[in-house]
Coordinates of C-alpha atoms in Angstrom, one line a residue:
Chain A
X1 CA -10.0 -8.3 -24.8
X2 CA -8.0 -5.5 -22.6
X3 CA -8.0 -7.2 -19.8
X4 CA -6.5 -10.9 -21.5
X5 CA -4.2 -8.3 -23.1
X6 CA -3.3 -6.6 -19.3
X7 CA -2.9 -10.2 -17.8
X8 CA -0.4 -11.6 -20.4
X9 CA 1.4 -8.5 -20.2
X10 CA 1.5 -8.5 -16.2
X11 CA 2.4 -12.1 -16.2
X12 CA 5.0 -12.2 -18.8
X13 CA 7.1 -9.1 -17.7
X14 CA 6.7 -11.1 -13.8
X15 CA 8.3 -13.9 -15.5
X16 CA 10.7 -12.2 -17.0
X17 CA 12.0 -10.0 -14.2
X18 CA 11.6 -12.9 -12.0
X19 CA 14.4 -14.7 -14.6
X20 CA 16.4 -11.3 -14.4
X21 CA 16.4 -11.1 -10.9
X22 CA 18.5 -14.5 -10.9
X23 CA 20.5 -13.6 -13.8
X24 CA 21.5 -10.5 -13.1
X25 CA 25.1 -10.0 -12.4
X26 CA 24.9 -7.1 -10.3
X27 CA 23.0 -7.3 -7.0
X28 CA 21.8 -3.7 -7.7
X29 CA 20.2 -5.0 -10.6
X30 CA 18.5 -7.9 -9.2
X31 CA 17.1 -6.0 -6.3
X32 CA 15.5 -3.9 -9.1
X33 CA 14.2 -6.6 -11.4
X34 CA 13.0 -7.8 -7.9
X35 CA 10.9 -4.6 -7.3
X36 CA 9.8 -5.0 -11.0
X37 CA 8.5 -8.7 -10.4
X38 CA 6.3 -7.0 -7.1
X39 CA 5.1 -4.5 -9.0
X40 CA 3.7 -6.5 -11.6
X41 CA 2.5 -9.3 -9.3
X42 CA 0.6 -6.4 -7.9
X43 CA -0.7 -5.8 -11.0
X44 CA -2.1 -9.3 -11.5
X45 CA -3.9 -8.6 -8.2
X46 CA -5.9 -5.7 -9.5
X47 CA -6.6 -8.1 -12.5
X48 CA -8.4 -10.2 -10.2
X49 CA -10.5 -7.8 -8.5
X50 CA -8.1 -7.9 -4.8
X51 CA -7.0 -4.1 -4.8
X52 CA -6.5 -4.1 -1.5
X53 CA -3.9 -6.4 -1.7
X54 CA -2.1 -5.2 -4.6
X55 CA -2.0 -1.8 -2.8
X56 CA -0.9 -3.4 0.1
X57 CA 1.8 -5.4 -1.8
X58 CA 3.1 -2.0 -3.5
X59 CA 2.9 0.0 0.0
X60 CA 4.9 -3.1 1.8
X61 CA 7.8 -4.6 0.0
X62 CA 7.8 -2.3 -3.0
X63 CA 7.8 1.0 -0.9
X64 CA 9.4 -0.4 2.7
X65 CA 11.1 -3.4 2.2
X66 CA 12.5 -3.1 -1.1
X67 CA 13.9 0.0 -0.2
X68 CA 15.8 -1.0 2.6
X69 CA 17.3 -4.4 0.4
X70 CA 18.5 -2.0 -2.0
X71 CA 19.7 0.5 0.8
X72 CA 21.6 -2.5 1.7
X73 CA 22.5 -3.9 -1.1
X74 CA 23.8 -0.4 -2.4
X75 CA 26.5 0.2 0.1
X76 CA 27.9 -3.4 -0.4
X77 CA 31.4 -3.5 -1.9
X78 CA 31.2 -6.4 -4.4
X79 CA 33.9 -8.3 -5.1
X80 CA 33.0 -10.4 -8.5
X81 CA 36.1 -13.1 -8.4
X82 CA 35.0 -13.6 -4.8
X83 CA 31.4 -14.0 -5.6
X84 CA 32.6 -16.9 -8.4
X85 CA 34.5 -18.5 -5.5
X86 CA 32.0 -18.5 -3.5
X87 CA 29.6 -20.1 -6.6
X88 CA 31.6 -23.5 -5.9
X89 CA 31.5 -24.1 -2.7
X90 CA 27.2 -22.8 -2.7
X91 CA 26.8 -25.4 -5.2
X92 CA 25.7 -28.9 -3.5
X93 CA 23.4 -26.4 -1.2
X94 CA 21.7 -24.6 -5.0
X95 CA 21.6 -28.6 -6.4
X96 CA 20.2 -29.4 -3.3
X97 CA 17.3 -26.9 -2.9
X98 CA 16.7 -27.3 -7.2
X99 CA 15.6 -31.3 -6.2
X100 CA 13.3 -30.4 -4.1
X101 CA 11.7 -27.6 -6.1
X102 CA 11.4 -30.2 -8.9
X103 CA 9.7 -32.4 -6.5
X104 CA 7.3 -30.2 -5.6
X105 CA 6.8 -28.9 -8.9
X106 CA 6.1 -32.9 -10.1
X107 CA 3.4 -33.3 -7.1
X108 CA 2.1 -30.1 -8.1
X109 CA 1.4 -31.4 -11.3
X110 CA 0.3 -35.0 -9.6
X111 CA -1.5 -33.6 -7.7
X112 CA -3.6 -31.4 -10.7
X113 CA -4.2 -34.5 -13.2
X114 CA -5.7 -36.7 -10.3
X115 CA -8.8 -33.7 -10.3
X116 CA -8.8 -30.4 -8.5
X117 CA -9.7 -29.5 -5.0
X118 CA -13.8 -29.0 -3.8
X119 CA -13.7 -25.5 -2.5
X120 CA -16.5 -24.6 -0.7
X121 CA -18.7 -21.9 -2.5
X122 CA -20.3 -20.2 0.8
X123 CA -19.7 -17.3 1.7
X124 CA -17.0 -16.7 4.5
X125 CA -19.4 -13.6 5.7
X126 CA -22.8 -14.3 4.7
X127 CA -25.4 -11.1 3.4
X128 CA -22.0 -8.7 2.6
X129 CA -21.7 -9.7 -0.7
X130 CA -22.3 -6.0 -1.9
X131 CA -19.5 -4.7 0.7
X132 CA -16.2 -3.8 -0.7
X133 CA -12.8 -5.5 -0.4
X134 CA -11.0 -3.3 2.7
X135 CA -15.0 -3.7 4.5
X136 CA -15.4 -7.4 3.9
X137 CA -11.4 -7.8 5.0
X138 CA -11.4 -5.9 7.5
X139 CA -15.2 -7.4 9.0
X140 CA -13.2 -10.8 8.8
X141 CA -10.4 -10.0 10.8
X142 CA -11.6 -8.5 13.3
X143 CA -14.1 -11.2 13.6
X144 CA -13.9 -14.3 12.6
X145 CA -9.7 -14.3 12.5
X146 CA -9.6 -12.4 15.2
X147 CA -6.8 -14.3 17.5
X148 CA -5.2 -15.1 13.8
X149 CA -4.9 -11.8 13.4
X150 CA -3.9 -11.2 16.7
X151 CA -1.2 -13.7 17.0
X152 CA 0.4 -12.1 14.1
X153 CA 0.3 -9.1 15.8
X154 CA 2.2 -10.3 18.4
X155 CA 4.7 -11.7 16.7
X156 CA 5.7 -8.9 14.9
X157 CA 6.0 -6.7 17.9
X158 CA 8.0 -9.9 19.8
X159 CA 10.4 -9.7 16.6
X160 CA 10.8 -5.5 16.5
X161 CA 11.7 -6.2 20.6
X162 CA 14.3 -8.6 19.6
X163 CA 15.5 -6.7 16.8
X164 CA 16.1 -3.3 19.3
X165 CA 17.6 -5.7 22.3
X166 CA 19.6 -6.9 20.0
X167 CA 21.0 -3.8 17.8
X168 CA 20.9 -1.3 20.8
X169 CA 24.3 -1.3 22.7
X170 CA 25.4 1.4 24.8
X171 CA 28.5 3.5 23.5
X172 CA 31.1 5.1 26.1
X173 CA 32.0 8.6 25.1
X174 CA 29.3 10.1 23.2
X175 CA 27.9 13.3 23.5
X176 CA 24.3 13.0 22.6
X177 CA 22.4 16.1 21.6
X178 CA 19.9 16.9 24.3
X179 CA 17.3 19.0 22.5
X180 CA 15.7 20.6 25.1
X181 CA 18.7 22.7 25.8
X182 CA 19.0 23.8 22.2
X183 CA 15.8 25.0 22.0
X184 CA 15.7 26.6 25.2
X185 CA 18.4 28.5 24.5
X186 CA 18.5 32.6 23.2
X187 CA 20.1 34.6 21.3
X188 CA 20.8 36.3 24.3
X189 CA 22.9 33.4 25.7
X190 CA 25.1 33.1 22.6
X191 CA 25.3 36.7 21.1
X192 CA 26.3 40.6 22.6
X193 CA 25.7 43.7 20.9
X194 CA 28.7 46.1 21.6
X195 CA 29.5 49.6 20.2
X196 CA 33.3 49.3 20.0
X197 CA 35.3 52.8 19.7
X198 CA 37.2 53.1 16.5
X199 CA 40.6 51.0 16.7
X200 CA 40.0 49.7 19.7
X201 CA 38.5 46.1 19.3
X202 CA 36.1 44.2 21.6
X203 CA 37.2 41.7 24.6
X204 CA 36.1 38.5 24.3
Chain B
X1 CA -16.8 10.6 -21.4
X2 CA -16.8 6.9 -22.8
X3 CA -21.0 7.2 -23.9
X4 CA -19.6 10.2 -25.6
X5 CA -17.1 7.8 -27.7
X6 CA -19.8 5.7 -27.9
X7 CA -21.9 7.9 -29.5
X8 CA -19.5 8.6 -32.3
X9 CA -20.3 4.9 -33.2
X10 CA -17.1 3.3 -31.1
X11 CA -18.1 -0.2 -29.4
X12 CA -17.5 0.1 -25.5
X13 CA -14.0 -0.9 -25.3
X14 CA -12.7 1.1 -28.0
X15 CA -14.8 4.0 -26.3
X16 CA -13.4 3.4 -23.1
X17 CA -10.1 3.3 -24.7
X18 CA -9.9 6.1 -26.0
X19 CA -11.6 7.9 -23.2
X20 CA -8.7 6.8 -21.1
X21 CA -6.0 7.9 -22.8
X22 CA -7.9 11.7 -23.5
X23 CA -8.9 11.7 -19.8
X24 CA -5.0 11.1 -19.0
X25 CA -4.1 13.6 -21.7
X26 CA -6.3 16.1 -20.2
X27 CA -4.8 15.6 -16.5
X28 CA -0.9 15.7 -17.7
X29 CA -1.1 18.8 -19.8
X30 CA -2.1 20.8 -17.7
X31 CA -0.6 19.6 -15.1
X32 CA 2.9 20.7 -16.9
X33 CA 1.7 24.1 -17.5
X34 CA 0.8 24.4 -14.0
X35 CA 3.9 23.1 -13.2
X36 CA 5.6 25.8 -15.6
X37 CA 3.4 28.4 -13.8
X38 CA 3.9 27.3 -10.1
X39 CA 7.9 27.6 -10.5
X40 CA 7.4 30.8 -11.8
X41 CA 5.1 31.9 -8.4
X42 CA 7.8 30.3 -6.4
X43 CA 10.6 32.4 -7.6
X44 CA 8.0 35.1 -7.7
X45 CA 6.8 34.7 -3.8
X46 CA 10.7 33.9 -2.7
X47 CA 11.8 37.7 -4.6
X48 CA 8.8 39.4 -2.7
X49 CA 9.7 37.9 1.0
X50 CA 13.5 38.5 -0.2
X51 CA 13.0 42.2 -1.4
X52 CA 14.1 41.5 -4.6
X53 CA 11.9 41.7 -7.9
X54 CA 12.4 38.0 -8.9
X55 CA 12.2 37.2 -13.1
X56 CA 11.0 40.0 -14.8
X57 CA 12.5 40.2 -18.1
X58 CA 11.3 37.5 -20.3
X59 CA 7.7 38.3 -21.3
X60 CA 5.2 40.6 -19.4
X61 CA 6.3 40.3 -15.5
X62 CA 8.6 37.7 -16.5
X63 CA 5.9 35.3 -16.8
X64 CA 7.2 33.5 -19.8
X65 CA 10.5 33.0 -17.5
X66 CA 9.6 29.0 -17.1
X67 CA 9.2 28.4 -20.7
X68 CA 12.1 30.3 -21.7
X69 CA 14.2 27.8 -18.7
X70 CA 12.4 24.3 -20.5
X71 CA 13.6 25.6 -24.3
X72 CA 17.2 26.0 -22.8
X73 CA 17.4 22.6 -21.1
X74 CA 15.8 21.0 -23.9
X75 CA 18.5 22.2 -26.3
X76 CA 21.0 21.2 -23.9
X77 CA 23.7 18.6 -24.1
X78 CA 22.7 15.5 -21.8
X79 CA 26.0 14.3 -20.1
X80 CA 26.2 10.9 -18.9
X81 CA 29.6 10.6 -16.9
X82 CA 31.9 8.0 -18.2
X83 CA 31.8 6.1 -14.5
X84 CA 27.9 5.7 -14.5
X85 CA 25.4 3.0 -14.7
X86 CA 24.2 4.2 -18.3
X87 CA 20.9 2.6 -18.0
X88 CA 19.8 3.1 -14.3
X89 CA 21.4 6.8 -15.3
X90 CA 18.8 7.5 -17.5
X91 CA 15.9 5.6 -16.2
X92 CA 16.2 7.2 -12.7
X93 CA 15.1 10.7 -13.6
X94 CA 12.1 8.9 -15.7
X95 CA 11.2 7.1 -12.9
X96 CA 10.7 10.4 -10.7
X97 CA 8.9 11.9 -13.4
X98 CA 6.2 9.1 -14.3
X99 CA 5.2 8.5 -10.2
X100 CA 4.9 12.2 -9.5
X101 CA 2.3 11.9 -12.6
X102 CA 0.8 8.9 -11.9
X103 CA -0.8 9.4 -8.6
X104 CA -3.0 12.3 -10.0
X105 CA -4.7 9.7 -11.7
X106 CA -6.9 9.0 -8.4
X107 CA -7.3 13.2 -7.4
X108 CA -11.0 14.4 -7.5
X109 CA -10.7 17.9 -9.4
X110 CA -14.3 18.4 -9.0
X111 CA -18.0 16.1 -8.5
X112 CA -17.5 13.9 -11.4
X113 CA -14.3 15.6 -13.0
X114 CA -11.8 12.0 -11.8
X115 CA -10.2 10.3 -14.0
X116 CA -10.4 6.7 -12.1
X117 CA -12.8 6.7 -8.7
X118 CA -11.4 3.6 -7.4
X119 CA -12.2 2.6 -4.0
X120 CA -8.4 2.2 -2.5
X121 CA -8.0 5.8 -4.0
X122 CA -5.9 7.0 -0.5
X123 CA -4.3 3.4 -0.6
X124 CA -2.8 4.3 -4.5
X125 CA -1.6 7.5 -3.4
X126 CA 0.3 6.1 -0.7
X127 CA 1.7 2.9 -3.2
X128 CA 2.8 5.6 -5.6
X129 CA 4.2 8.3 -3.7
X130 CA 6.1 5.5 -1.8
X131 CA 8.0 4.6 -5.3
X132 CA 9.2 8.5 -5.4
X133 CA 12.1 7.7 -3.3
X134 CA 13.5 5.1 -6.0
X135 CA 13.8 7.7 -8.7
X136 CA 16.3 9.7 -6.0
X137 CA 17.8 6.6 -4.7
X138 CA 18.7 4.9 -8.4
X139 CA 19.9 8.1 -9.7
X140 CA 22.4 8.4 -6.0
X141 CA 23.6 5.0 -7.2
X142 CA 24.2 5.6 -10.9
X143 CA 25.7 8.2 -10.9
X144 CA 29.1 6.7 -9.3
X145 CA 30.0 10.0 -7.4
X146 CA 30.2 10.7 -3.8
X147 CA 27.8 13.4 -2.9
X148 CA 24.9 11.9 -5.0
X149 CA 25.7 9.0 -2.8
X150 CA 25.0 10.3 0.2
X151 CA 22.3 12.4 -1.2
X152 CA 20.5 9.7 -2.3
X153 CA 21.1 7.6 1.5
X154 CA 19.8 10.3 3.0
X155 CA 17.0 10.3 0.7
X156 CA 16.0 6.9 1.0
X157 CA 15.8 7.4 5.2
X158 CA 14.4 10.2 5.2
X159 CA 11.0 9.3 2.8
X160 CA 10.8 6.1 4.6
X161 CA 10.6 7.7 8.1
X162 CA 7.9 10.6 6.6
X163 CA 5.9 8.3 5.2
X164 CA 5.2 6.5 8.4
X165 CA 3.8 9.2 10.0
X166 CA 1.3 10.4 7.1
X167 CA 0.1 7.0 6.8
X168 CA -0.8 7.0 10.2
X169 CA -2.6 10.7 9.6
X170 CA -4.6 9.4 6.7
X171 CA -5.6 6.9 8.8
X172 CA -7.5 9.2 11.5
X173 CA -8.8 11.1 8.1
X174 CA -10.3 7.4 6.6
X175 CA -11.6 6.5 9.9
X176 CA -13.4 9.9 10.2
X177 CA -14.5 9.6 6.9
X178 CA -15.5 5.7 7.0
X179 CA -13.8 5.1 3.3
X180 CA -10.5 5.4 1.1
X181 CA -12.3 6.9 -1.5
X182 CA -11.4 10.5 -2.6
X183 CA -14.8 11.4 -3.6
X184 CA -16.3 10.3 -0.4
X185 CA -13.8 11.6 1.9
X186 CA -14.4 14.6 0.1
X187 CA -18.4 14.7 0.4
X188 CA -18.3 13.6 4.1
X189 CA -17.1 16.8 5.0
X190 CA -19.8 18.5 3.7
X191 CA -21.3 20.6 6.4
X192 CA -18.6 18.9 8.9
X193 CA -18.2 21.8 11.6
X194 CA -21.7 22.4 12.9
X195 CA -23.4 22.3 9.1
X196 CA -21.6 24.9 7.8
X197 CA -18.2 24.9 7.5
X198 CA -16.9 22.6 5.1
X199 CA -13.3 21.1 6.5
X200 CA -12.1 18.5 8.5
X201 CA -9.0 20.8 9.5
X202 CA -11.0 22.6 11.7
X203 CA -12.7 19.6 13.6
X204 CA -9.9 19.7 16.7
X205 CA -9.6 16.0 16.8
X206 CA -8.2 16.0 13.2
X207 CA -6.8 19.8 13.2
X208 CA -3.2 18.5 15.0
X209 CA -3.3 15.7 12.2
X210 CA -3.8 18.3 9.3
X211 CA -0.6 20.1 11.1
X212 CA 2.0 16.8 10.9
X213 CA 0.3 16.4 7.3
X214 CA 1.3 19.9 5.9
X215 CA 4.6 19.3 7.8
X216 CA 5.4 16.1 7.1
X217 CA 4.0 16.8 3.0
X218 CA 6.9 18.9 2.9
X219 CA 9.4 16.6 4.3
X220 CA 8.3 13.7 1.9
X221 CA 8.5 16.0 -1.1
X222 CA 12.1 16.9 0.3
X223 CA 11.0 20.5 0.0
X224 CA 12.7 23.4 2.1
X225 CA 13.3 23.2 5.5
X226 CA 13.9 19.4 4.8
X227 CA 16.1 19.2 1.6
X228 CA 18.7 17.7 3.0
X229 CA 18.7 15.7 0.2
X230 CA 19.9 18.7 -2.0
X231 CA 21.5 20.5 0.8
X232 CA 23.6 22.5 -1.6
X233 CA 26.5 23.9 1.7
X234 CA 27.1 19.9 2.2
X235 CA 26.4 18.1 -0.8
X236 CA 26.4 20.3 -4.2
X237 CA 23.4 19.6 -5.5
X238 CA 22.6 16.0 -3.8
X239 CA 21.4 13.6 -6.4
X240 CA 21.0 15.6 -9.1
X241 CA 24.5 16.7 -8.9
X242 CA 25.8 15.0 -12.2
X243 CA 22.6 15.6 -14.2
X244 CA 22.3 18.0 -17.2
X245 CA 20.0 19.0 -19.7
X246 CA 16.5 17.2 -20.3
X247 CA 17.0 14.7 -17.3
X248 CA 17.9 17.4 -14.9
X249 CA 14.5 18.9 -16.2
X250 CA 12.7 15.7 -15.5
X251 CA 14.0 15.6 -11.7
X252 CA 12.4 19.4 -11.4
X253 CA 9.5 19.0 -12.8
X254 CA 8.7 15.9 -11.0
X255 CA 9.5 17.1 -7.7
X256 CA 7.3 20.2 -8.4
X257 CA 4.5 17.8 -10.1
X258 CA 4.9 16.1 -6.3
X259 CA 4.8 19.1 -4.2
X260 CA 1.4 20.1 -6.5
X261 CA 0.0 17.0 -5.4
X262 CA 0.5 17.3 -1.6
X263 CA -0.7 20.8 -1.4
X264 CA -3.9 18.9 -3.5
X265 CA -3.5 16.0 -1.1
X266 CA -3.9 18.8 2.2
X267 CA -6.8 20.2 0.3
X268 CA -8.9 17.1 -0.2
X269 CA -7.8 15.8 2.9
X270 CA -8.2 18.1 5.7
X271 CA -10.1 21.2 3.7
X272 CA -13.1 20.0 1.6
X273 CA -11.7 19.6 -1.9
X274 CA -13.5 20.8 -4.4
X275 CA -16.2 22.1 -1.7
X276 CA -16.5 25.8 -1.4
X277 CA -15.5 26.5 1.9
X278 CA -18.8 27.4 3.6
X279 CA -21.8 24.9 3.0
X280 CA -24.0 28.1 1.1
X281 CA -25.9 27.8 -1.6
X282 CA -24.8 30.4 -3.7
X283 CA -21.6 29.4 -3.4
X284 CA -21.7 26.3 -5.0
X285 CA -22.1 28.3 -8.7
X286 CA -18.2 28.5 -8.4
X287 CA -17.3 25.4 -10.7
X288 CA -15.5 23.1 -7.7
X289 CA -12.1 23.3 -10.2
X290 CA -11.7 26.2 -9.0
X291 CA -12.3 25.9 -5.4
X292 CA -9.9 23.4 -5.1
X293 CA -7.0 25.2 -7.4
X294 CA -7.6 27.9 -4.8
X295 CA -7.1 25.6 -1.6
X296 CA -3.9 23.9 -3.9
X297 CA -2.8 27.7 -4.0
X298 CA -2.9 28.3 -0.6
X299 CA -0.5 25.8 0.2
X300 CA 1.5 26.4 -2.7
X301 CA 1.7 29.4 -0.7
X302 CA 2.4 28.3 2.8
X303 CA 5.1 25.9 1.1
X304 CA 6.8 28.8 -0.6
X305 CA 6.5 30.9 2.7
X306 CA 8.0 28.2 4.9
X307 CA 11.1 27.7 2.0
X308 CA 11.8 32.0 2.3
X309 CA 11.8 32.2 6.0
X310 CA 12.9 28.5 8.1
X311 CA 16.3 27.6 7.8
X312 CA 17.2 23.8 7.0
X313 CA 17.1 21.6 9.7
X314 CA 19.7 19.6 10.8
X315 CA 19.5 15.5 9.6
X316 CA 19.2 14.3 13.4
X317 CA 16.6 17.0 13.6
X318 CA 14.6 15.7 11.0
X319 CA 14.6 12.1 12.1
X320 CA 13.9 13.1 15.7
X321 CA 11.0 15.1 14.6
X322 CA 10.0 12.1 12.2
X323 CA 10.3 9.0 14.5
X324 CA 10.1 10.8 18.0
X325 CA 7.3 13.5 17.6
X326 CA 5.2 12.9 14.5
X327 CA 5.2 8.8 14.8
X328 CA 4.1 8.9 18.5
X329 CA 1.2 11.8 18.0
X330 CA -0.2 10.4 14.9
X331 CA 0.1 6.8 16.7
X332 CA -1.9 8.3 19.6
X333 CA -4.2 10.6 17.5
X334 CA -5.7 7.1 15.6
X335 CA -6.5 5.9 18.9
X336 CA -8.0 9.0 19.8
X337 CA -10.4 9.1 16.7
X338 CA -11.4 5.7 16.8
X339 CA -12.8 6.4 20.2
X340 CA -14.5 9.4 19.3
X341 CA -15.8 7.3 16.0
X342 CA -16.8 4.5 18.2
X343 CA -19.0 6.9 20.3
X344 CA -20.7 9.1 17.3
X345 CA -21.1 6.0 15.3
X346 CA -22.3 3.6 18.2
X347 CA -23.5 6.3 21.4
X348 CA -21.8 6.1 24.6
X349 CA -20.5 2.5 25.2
X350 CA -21.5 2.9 29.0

């Protein structure tokens, strides 16, 4: 009973902040809605027994990614006339992508009434049926997907490269802090105690 | 506490229902009249190290001060500015509020004393202490004003750089421990140091990590000697700047709800939990609720100490010390303990 109540409640606030992401008029908004939508896909997840990957969902784009979007998005200066402009000329591109959405959604379909797909039912790990999710994940991984995973890896750190190579330029005329020096230094470098006669003042 | 239900003639979901809800009741109360009580030792411990007598007038020792501060704000006007995002205005301090609550859902307060003993319990405290930032970050935005703004930037950086590096120190704690579950984390210290000592802290290949923990606790929770966020020479009052009343009482108590559940986080983590310290018999009598409320006071304490006596660091200070110090160490430090896990677990590989 709870949990058909949970589900329908997960999925229909996904739906709907999935619709408010697109309709929102403010990009602030949508980024928000959008941060909605992940939190209750994660909550579908839990639903279906994968914790792991709801908390990895949450921890990922809710907590990283999505802050950075709205970081972004934040700081943008939005001009609305500008975005309706622009609205026009986007539209053969948005009519474009919407065909071929609708296509997939009809092979989708197609694809369900001619009978549904013979999944295997053994065991990707045989005898670990007992272990938990983050065990029997992480046995997989590092076993059986193990250049998968490590591909992936490598990917990622070939993209983080790219990323510095191409953000990092050198600037002329900057005076970097160099925090060595200001720790080394000591009060006595900076400061003098002196015991100036009255009216007369200290040299500096 | 759901056969209990049961027994009053419930059927099991109604029981567990109901169980649910007192169980959260039962956490959130007195959570808030900790809360109450932990500002109050705050301005308390700041007046000692300061020299100065701190609240004293309202009740004995001043120790009604708190309450006396939640009546005013609550009969407060609540100000929205005319140039803010109305909704977002209000939700933001909400949002604060509800996280720093919800991740005490998963915290062990003694052997079966936990509301939900779920086996990601170290993963959920991450998930939810990473949403903190949005509360700070919405409100920045909202509020249409300049130094919330920037408040709420730094904000954002500066709980995305901190959380990087105590991710990385949980790890070495869950692969020392073998598990993300609180509980278990907890009980596989028992008798860690040489079968008597109860704490991970003091096992040197995790005592460095329990240091960028308490450091980078504070950091995360925006607490003194990292409040830039609030840093009240260069930005007012940071995000909170254009917040009165009720929702201004929301942001405090959240951020002291969060700064609670650090210090509980260092205590389960790194020193036993609800474990008396030393693995003796007679010590166990002590209900573990109180062991732990000890270890959470403790560093209450160091957290109070460190606000009274470090000045604020400097924002390119805190990011090196994030991304150049903590990130690196805690990067190596995983490496380190796997090894050592590697050889207890599986002997000498040679």
């Amino acid at each position: 009973m709870i949990q058909v109540f949970t589900f329908y409640l997960f999925a229909a606030l996904l739906i709907a902040s999935g619709a408010f992401t697109i309709f929102a008029r403010n990009p602030v908004h949508s980024v928000l809605w959008l941060i909605l939508a992940f939190f209750n896909a994660a909550g579908l997840m839990v639903l279906v027994g994968a914790e792991f990957i709801a908390m990895l969902l949450v921890i990922v784009y809710v907590g990283a990614v999505a802050v950075l979007f709205l970081f972004v998005v934040m700081m943008l200066d939005i001009d609305f006339a500008e975005l309706r402009a622009g609205f026009i000329k986007n539209v053969p591109l948005g009519l474009l992508l919407a065909v071929v959405f609708v296509c997939e959604l009809i092979f989708g379909i197609g694809a369900y009434r001619a009978g549904k797909i013979e999944l295997s039912d053994a065991p990707l790990n045989p005898g670990r049926e007992d272990a938990s999710n983050i065990q029997a994940v992480g046995e997989l991984l590092y076993t059986k997907y193990i250049f998968l995973f490590e591909m992936a890896g490598i990917i990622l750190l070939v993209a983080m490269v790219g990323a510095i190579v191409l953000t990092n330029r050198k600037r002329s005329g900057v005076k970097p802090q160099v925090v060595a020096d200001q720790v080394a230094r000591r009060p006595e470098d900076a400061t003098r105690n002196v015991q100036p006669e009255i009216g007369k003042g200290v040299e500096l | 506490m759901t056969e209990f239900f049961q027994s009053l003639g419930m059927n099991y979901e109604a029981a567990w229902f109901v169980a649910t809800i007192c169980g959260i009741l039962l956490i959130a109360f007195p959570l808030m009249l900790a809360v109450a009580i932990i500002i109050y030792c705050d301005r308390k411990i700041w007046a000692a190290m300061a020299l100065r007598k701190g609240p004293n007038v309202v009740g004995p020792f001043g120790l009604l001060q708190s309450f006396a501060d939640g009546i005013k704000v609550f009969l407060q006007e609540t100000i929205i500015p005319s140039g803010a995002n109305k909704g977002l205005f209000i939700i933001a301090p909400i949002i604060t509020f509800t996280v720093a609550l919800l991740a005490w859902a998963v915290i062990p307060f003694s052997e079966t004393a936990v509301l939900s003993d779920i086996n990601v319990g170290l993963l959920y405290i991450l998930a939810i202490s990473s949403l903190g930032v949005y509360g700070v970050v919405i409100s920045g935005w909202a509020s249409n004003s300049k130094y919330p703004f920037f408040s709420s930037m730094r904000a954002a950086a500066q709980m995305i750089s901190y959380e990087v590096s105590i991710g990385f120190t949980l790890i070495s704690v869950v692969l020392m421990a073998g598990t993300f579950n609180l509980s278990d984390i907890i009980m596989a210290q028992k008798g860690h140091i040489g079968g008597v000592v109860n704490a991970y802290g003091l096992n040197p290949m995790l005592f460095p990590m329990a240091v960028v923990f308490l450091i980078s606790a504070m950091a995360e929770t925006a607490r003194h000697p990292f409040d830039l966020t609030e840093a009240e020479s260069e930005l007012v009052a940071g995000y909170q700047t254009e917040y009165s009343s009720m929702s201004f009482a929301l942001f405090w108590l959240g951020e002291y709800a969060n700064i609670l559940l650090m210090c509980a986080l260092n205590a389960i983590l790194f020193w036993g939990g609800w474990l008396p310290p030393i693995d003796w018999e007679p010590l166990y009598a002590v209900p573990g609720i109180v062991w732990l409320f000890l270890k959470i006071f403790v560093f209450f304490f160091i957290f109070s100490w460190v606000m009274a006596t470090v000045p604020r660091y400097r924002y390119d200070q805190l990011m090196r010390l994030g991304w150049k110090i903590f990130l690196p160490l805690a990067l190596i430090w995983v490496v380190i303990v796997s090894g050592y896990v590697m050889i207890r677990d599986h002997g000498w590989p040679l």
